[in-house]
C-alpha cells in the first residue's frame, strides 16, 4: 500500500512521537533514581539490573540510527555496541536517550528513505530481510515499553514510586480508557 509522501511523513512523525513518549518517561524515571539503584542486581541469580535494560534499549535505537545514517547499511540488532558505561552510569544512560530522541526527530521528521534491509540470524543462518523505518520504529516502541515494564517493576521493588502509565503500551492505555468511558456511560 503506497501512501502520499505527506501522509508517510505524518505516519513516521506519529510513530516517532510514540517512541518519544516512552523515552521521555524513561528519562524522567532515570532522573529520579538513586545512582546505586541503577546498578543494583535483582533476582535470585542477581542478573536483573535496571542499567542493563536501559543499555539494551539504547543499543536497539542506536542500531536503527546507524543503519539509517548511510545508504545501503544493514540494520543489525544482534551485533550491538553494548557500551557498559551505559549500564552503570544512569546520567550517561539518560543523556544518550535524550540524544537518541533528538536524532529520531531530526532524522525521521524530514525526507528519508523508508525501505531498509535488516540482517537477521535465525538458527545460526544469517539472512537479509526487507523491512521499513516505520516498521522498525513500531517495533522499537513496543520493545522499549516492554523493557520499561520490567524496569518499573524493579524500581518498585526497591521502593521507588513509578507512574501508573510507565511501561504500559499505548494500546493498553486506550483500551483502559475505553473501558472506563464505557463504565461511566453505563452507570
mmCIF file of C-alpha atoms in Angstrom:
data_model
loop_
_atom_site.group_PDB
_atom_site.id
_atom_site.type_symbol
_atom_site.label_atom_id
_atom_site.label_comp_id
_atom_site.label_asym_id
_atom_site.label_seq_id
_atom_site.Cartn_x
_atom_site.Cartn_y
_atom_site.Cartn_z
ATOM 1 C CA UNK A 1 0.000 0.000 0.000
ATOM 2 C CA UNK A 2 1.521 3.280 -1.114
ATOM 3 C CA UNK A 3 0.623 6.481 0.673
ATOM 4 C CA UNK A 4 1.202 10.060 -0.440
ATOM 5 C CA UNK A 5 4.542 11.417 0.815
ATOM 6 C CA UNK A 6 2.916 13.855 3.244
ATOM 7 C CA UNK A 7 0.911 11.010 4.810
ATOM 8 C CA UNK A 8 4.041 8.828 5.105
ATOM 9 C CA UNK A 9 5.855 11.646 6.859
ATOM 10 C CA UNK A 10 2.915 12.144 9.249
ATOM 11 C CA UNK A 11 2.816 8.416 9.997
ATOM 12 C CA UNK A 12 6.535 8.449 10.762
ATOM 13 C CA UNK A 13 6.141 11.557 12.931
ATOM 14 C CA UNK A 14 3.334 9.879 14.877
ATOM 15 C CA UNK A 15 5.422 6.747 15.420
ATOM 16 C CA UNK A 16 8.467 8.814 16.412
ATOM 17 C CA UNK A 17 6.300 10.651 18.951
ATOM 18 C CA UNK A 18 5.104 7.318 20.384
ATOM 19 C CA UNK A 19 8.772 6.422 20.873
ATOM 20 C CA UNK A 20 9.409 9.902 22.275
ATOM 21 C CA UNK A 21 6.716 9.491 24.947
ATOM 22 C CA UNK A 22 8.289 6.230 26.092
ATOM 23 C CA UNK A 23 11.826 7.610 26.019
ATOM 24 C CA UNK A 24 10.682 10.733 27.885
ATOM 25 C CA UNK A 25 9.061 8.616 30.607
ATOM 26 C CA UNK A 26 12.225 6.557 30.918
ATOM 27 C CA UNK A 27 14.481 9.612 31.129
ATOM 28 C CA UNK A 28 12.173 11.038 33.805
ATOM 29 C CA UNK A 29 12.441 7.881 35.882
ATOM 30 C CA UNK A 30 16.226 7.787 35.493
ATOM 31 C CA UNK A 31 16.455 11.358 36.781
ATOM 32 C CA UNK A 32 14.561 10.295 39.919
ATOM 33 C CA UNK A 33 16.507 7.091 40.571
ATOM 34 C CA UNK A 34 19.328 6.965 43.077
ATOM 35 C CA UNK A 35 22.534 6.115 41.175
ATOM 36 C CA UNK A 36 23.147 2.915 43.132
ATOM 37 C CA UNK A 37 19.672 1.590 42.237
ATOM 38 C CA UNK A 38 20.526 1.886 38.540
ATOM 39 C CA UNK A 39 23.316 -0.662 39.109
ATOM 40 C CA UNK A 40 21.601 -2.801 41.758
ATOM 41 C CA UNK A 41 21.210 -6.512 40.991
ATOM 42 C CA UNK A 42 17.787 -8.082 41.480
ATOM 43 C CA UNK A 43 16.518 -11.635 41.389
ATOM 44 C CA UNK A 44 17.723 -14.975 42.660
ATOM 45 C CA UNK A 45 20.630 -15.075 40.189
ATOM 46 C CA UNK A 46 21.271 -11.310 40.504
ATOM 47 C CA UNK A 47 21.014 -10.843 36.726
ATOM 48 C CA UNK A 48 18.263 -8.241 36.588
ATOM 49 C CA UNK A 49 19.694 -4.720 36.550
ATOM 50 C CA UNK A 50 17.869 -1.536 35.524
ATOM 51 C CA UNK A 51 21.012 -0.220 33.828
ATOM 52 C CA UNK A 52 21.274 -3.335 31.650
ATOM 53 C CA UNK A 53 17.720 -2.850 30.419
ATOM 54 C CA UNK A 54 18.424 0.815 29.656
ATOM 55 C CA UNK A 55 21.607 -0.052 27.770
ATOM 56 C CA UNK A 56 19.724 -2.728 25.830
ATOM 57 C CA UNK A 57 17.078 -0.182 24.780
ATOM 58 C CA UNK A 58 19.780 2.293 23.750
ATOM 59 C CA UNK A 59 21.587 -0.379 21.708
ATOM 60 C CA UNK A 60 18.463 -1.092 19.683
ATOM 61 C CA UNK A 61 17.781 2.556 18.878
ATOM 62 C CA UNK A 62 21.459 3.057 18.065
ATOM 63 C CA UNK A 63 21.310 0.138 15.610
ATOM 64 C CA UNK A 64 18.417 1.757 13.726
ATOM 65 C CA UNK A 65 20.079 5.170 13.711
ATOM 66 C CA UNK A 66 23.339 3.669 12.495
ATOM 67 C CA UNK A 67 21.624 1.712 9.706
ATOM 68 C CA UNK A 68 19.747 4.782 8.504
ATOM 69 C CA UNK A 69 22.774 7.078 8.635
ATOM 70 C CA UNK A 70 24.249 5.774 5.395
ATOM 71 C CA UNK A 71 22.531 4.360 2.300
ATOM 72 C CA UNK A 72 22.879 0.613 1.892
ATOM 73 C CA UNK A 73 23.782 -0.064 5.521
ATOM 74 C CA UNK A 74 22.191 -3.113 7.122
ATOM 75 C CA UNK A 75 20.163 -2.908 10.309
ATOM 76 C CA UNK A 76 21.645 -5.442 12.715
ATOM 77 C CA UNK A 77 20.112 -5.761 16.173
ATOM 78 C CA UNK A 78 22.299 -8.730 17.110
ATOM 79 C CA UNK A 79 25.724 -7.096 16.806
ATOM 80 C CA UNK A 80 25.175 -4.162 19.116
ATOM 81 C CA UNK A 81 27.683 -1.838 20.769
ATOM 82 C CA UNK A 82 26.902 -2.891 24.377
ATOM 83 C CA UNK A 83 28.656 0.100 25.979
ATOM 84 C CA UNK A 84 28.985 -0.971 29.630
ATOM 85 C CA UNK A 85 29.178 2.636 30.847
ATOM 86 C CA UNK A 86 25.515 2.972 29.852
ATOM 87 C CA UNK A 87 24.720 0.107 32.250
ATOM 88 C CA UNK A 88 26.464 1.643 35.239
ATOM 89 C CA UNK A 89 26.004 5.406 34.882
ATOM 90 C CA UNK A 90 22.355 6.497 34.901
ATOM 91 C CA UNK A 91 23.292 10.024 33.817
ATOM 92 C CA UNK A 92 25.123 8.654 30.779
ATOM 93 C CA UNK A 93 22.130 6.451 30.015
ATOM 94 C CA UNK A 94 19.684 9.350 30.353
ATOM 95 C CA UNK A 95 21.886 11.628 28.276
ATOM 96 C CA UNK A 96 22.208 9.070 25.486
ATOM 97 C CA UNK A 97 18.434 8.515 25.479
ATOM 98 C CA UNK A 98 17.914 12.287 25.135
ATOM 99 C CA UNK A 99 20.390 12.336 22.233
ATOM 100 C CA UNK A 100 18.544 9.436 20.600
ATOM 101 C CA UNK A 101 15.260 11.288 20.918
ATOM 102 C CA UNK A 102 16.716 14.341 19.157
ATOM 103 C CA UNK A 103 18.219 12.145 16.434
ATOM 104 C CA UNK A 104 14.918 10.325 15.845
ATOM 105 C CA UNK A 105 13.042 13.599 15.440
ATOM 106 C CA UNK A 106 15.723 15.111 13.210
ATOM 107 C CA UNK A 107 16.220 12.061 11.011
ATOM 108 C CA UNK A 108 12.618 10.968 10.553
ATOM 109 C CA UNK A 109 10.923 14.348 10.716
ATOM 110 C CA UNK A 110 12.309 15.178 7.272
ATOM 111 C CA UNK A 111 12.757 13.327 3.993
ATOM 112 C CA UNK A 112 14.265 9.861 4.476
ATOM 113 C CA UNK A 113 14.421 6.500 2.725
ATOM 114 C CA UNK A 114 11.752 4.271 4.235
ATOM 115 C CA UNK A 115 12.962 0.921 2.875
ATOM 116 C CA UNK A 116 15.567 -0.793 4.968
ATOM 117 C CA UNK A 117 17.434 -4.093 4.868
ATOM 118 C CA UNK A 118 17.921 -5.943 8.122
ATOM 119 C CA UNK A 119 20.359 -8.707 8.948
ATOM 120 C CA UNK A 120 18.599 -11.468 10.865
ATOM 121 C CA UNK A 121 20.222 -14.503 12.446
ATOM 122 C CA UNK A 122 17.858 -17.457 12.576
ATOM 123 C CA UNK A 123 19.324 -20.664 13.981
ATOM 124 C CA UNK A 124 22.821 -19.558 13.018
ATOM 125 C CA UNK A 125 21.789 -18.690 9.479
ATOM 126 C CA UNK A 126 22.313 -15.037 8.650
ATOM 127 C CA UNK A 127 19.642 -13.704 6.322
ATOM 128 C CA UNK A 128 18.861 -10.290 4.907
ATOM 129 C CA UNK A 129 15.198 -9.354 5.181
ATOM 130 C CA UNK A 130 13.370 -6.305 3.908
ATOM 131 C CA UNK A 131 11.721 -4.004 6.407
ATOM 132 C CA UNK A 132 10.974 -0.306 6.734
ATOM 133 C CA UNK A 133 11.892 2.520 9.043
ATOM 134 C CA UNK A 134 8.272 2.793 10.128
ATOM 135 C CA UNK A 135 8.037 -0.915 10.953
ATOM 136 C CA UNK A 136 11.245 -0.760 12.982
ATOM 137 C CA UNK A 137 10.041 2.328 14.852
ATOM 138 C CA UNK A 138 6.850 0.434 15.747
ATOM 139 C CA UNK A 139 8.998 -2.484 16.940
ATOM 140 C CA UNK A 140 11.259 -0.176 18.960
ATOM 141 C CA UNK A 141 8.312 1.489 20.695
ATOM 142 C CA UNK A 142 6.926 -1.892 21.791
ATOM 143 C CA UNK A 143 10.386 -3.209 22.677
ATOM 144 C CA UNK A 144 11.144 -0.127 24.771
ATOM 145 C CA UNK A 145 7.815 -0.245 26.604
ATOM 146 C CA UNK A 146 8.298 -3.959 27.322
ATOM 147 C CA UNK A 147 11.672 -3.280 28.948
ATOM 148 C CA UNK A 148 10.250 -0.261 30.755
ATOM 149 C CA UNK A 149 7.641 -2.537 32.364
ATOM 150 C CA UNK A 150 10.492 -4.641 33.761
ATOM 151 C CA UNK A 151 12.420 -1.521 34.828
ATOM 152 C CA UNK A 152 9.304 -0.195 36.561
ATOM 153 C CA UNK A 153 8.805 -3.465 38.422
ATOM 154 C CA UNK A 154 12.439 -3.473 39.588
ATOM 155 C CA UNK A 155 12.222 0.165 40.693
ATOM 156 C CA UNK A 156 9.003 -0.501 42.613
ATOM 157 C CA UNK A 157 10.642 -3.477 44.354
ATOM 158 C CA UNK A 158 13.281 -1.039 45.582
ATOM 159 C CA UNK A 159 10.624 1.364 46.899
ATOM 160 C CA UNK A 160 10.617 3.901 44.052
ATOM 161 C CA UNK A 161 7.196 5.232 43.095
ATOM 162 C CA UNK A 162 6.568 4.680 39.392
ATOM 163 C CA UNK A 163 3.849 6.426 37.376
ATOM 164 C CA UNK A 164 0.866 4.161 36.622
ATOM 165 C CA UNK A 165 1.368 4.626 32.846
ATOM 166 C CA UNK A 166 5.087 3.811 32.917
ATOM 167 C CA UNK A 167 5.788 0.704 30.858
ATOM 168 C CA UNK A 168 2.198 0.404 29.658
ATOM 169 C CA UNK A 169 1.700 0.232 25.897
ATOM 170 C CA UNK A 170 -0.453 2.998 24.362
ATOM 171 C CA UNK A 171 -2.873 0.361 23.019
ATOM 172 C CA UNK A 172 -3.452 -0.856 26.578
ATOM 173 C CA UNK A 173 -3.951 2.714 27.795
ATOM 174 C CA UNK A 174 -6.514 3.297 25.020
ATOM 175 C CA UNK A 175 -8.281 0.057 25.929
ATOM 176 C CA UNK A 176 -8.421 1.007 29.604
ATOM 177 C CA UNK A 177 -9.721 4.455 28.721
ATOM 178 C CA UNK A 178 -12.498 2.904 26.579
ATOM 179 C CA UNK A 179 -13.360 0.565 29.447
ATOM 180 C CA UNK A 180 -13.556 3.467 31.890
ATOM 181 C CA UNK A 181 -15.633 5.532 29.450
ATOM 182 C CA UNK A 182 -17.989 2.597 28.899
ATOM 183 C CA UNK A 183 -18.437 2.138 32.630
ATOM 184 C CA UNK A 184 -19.121 5.839 33.094
ATOM 185 C CA UNK A 185 -21.785 5.756 30.376
ATOM 186 C CA UNK A 186 -23.499 2.665 31.783
ATOM 187 C CA UNK A 187 -23.502 3.894 35.373
#
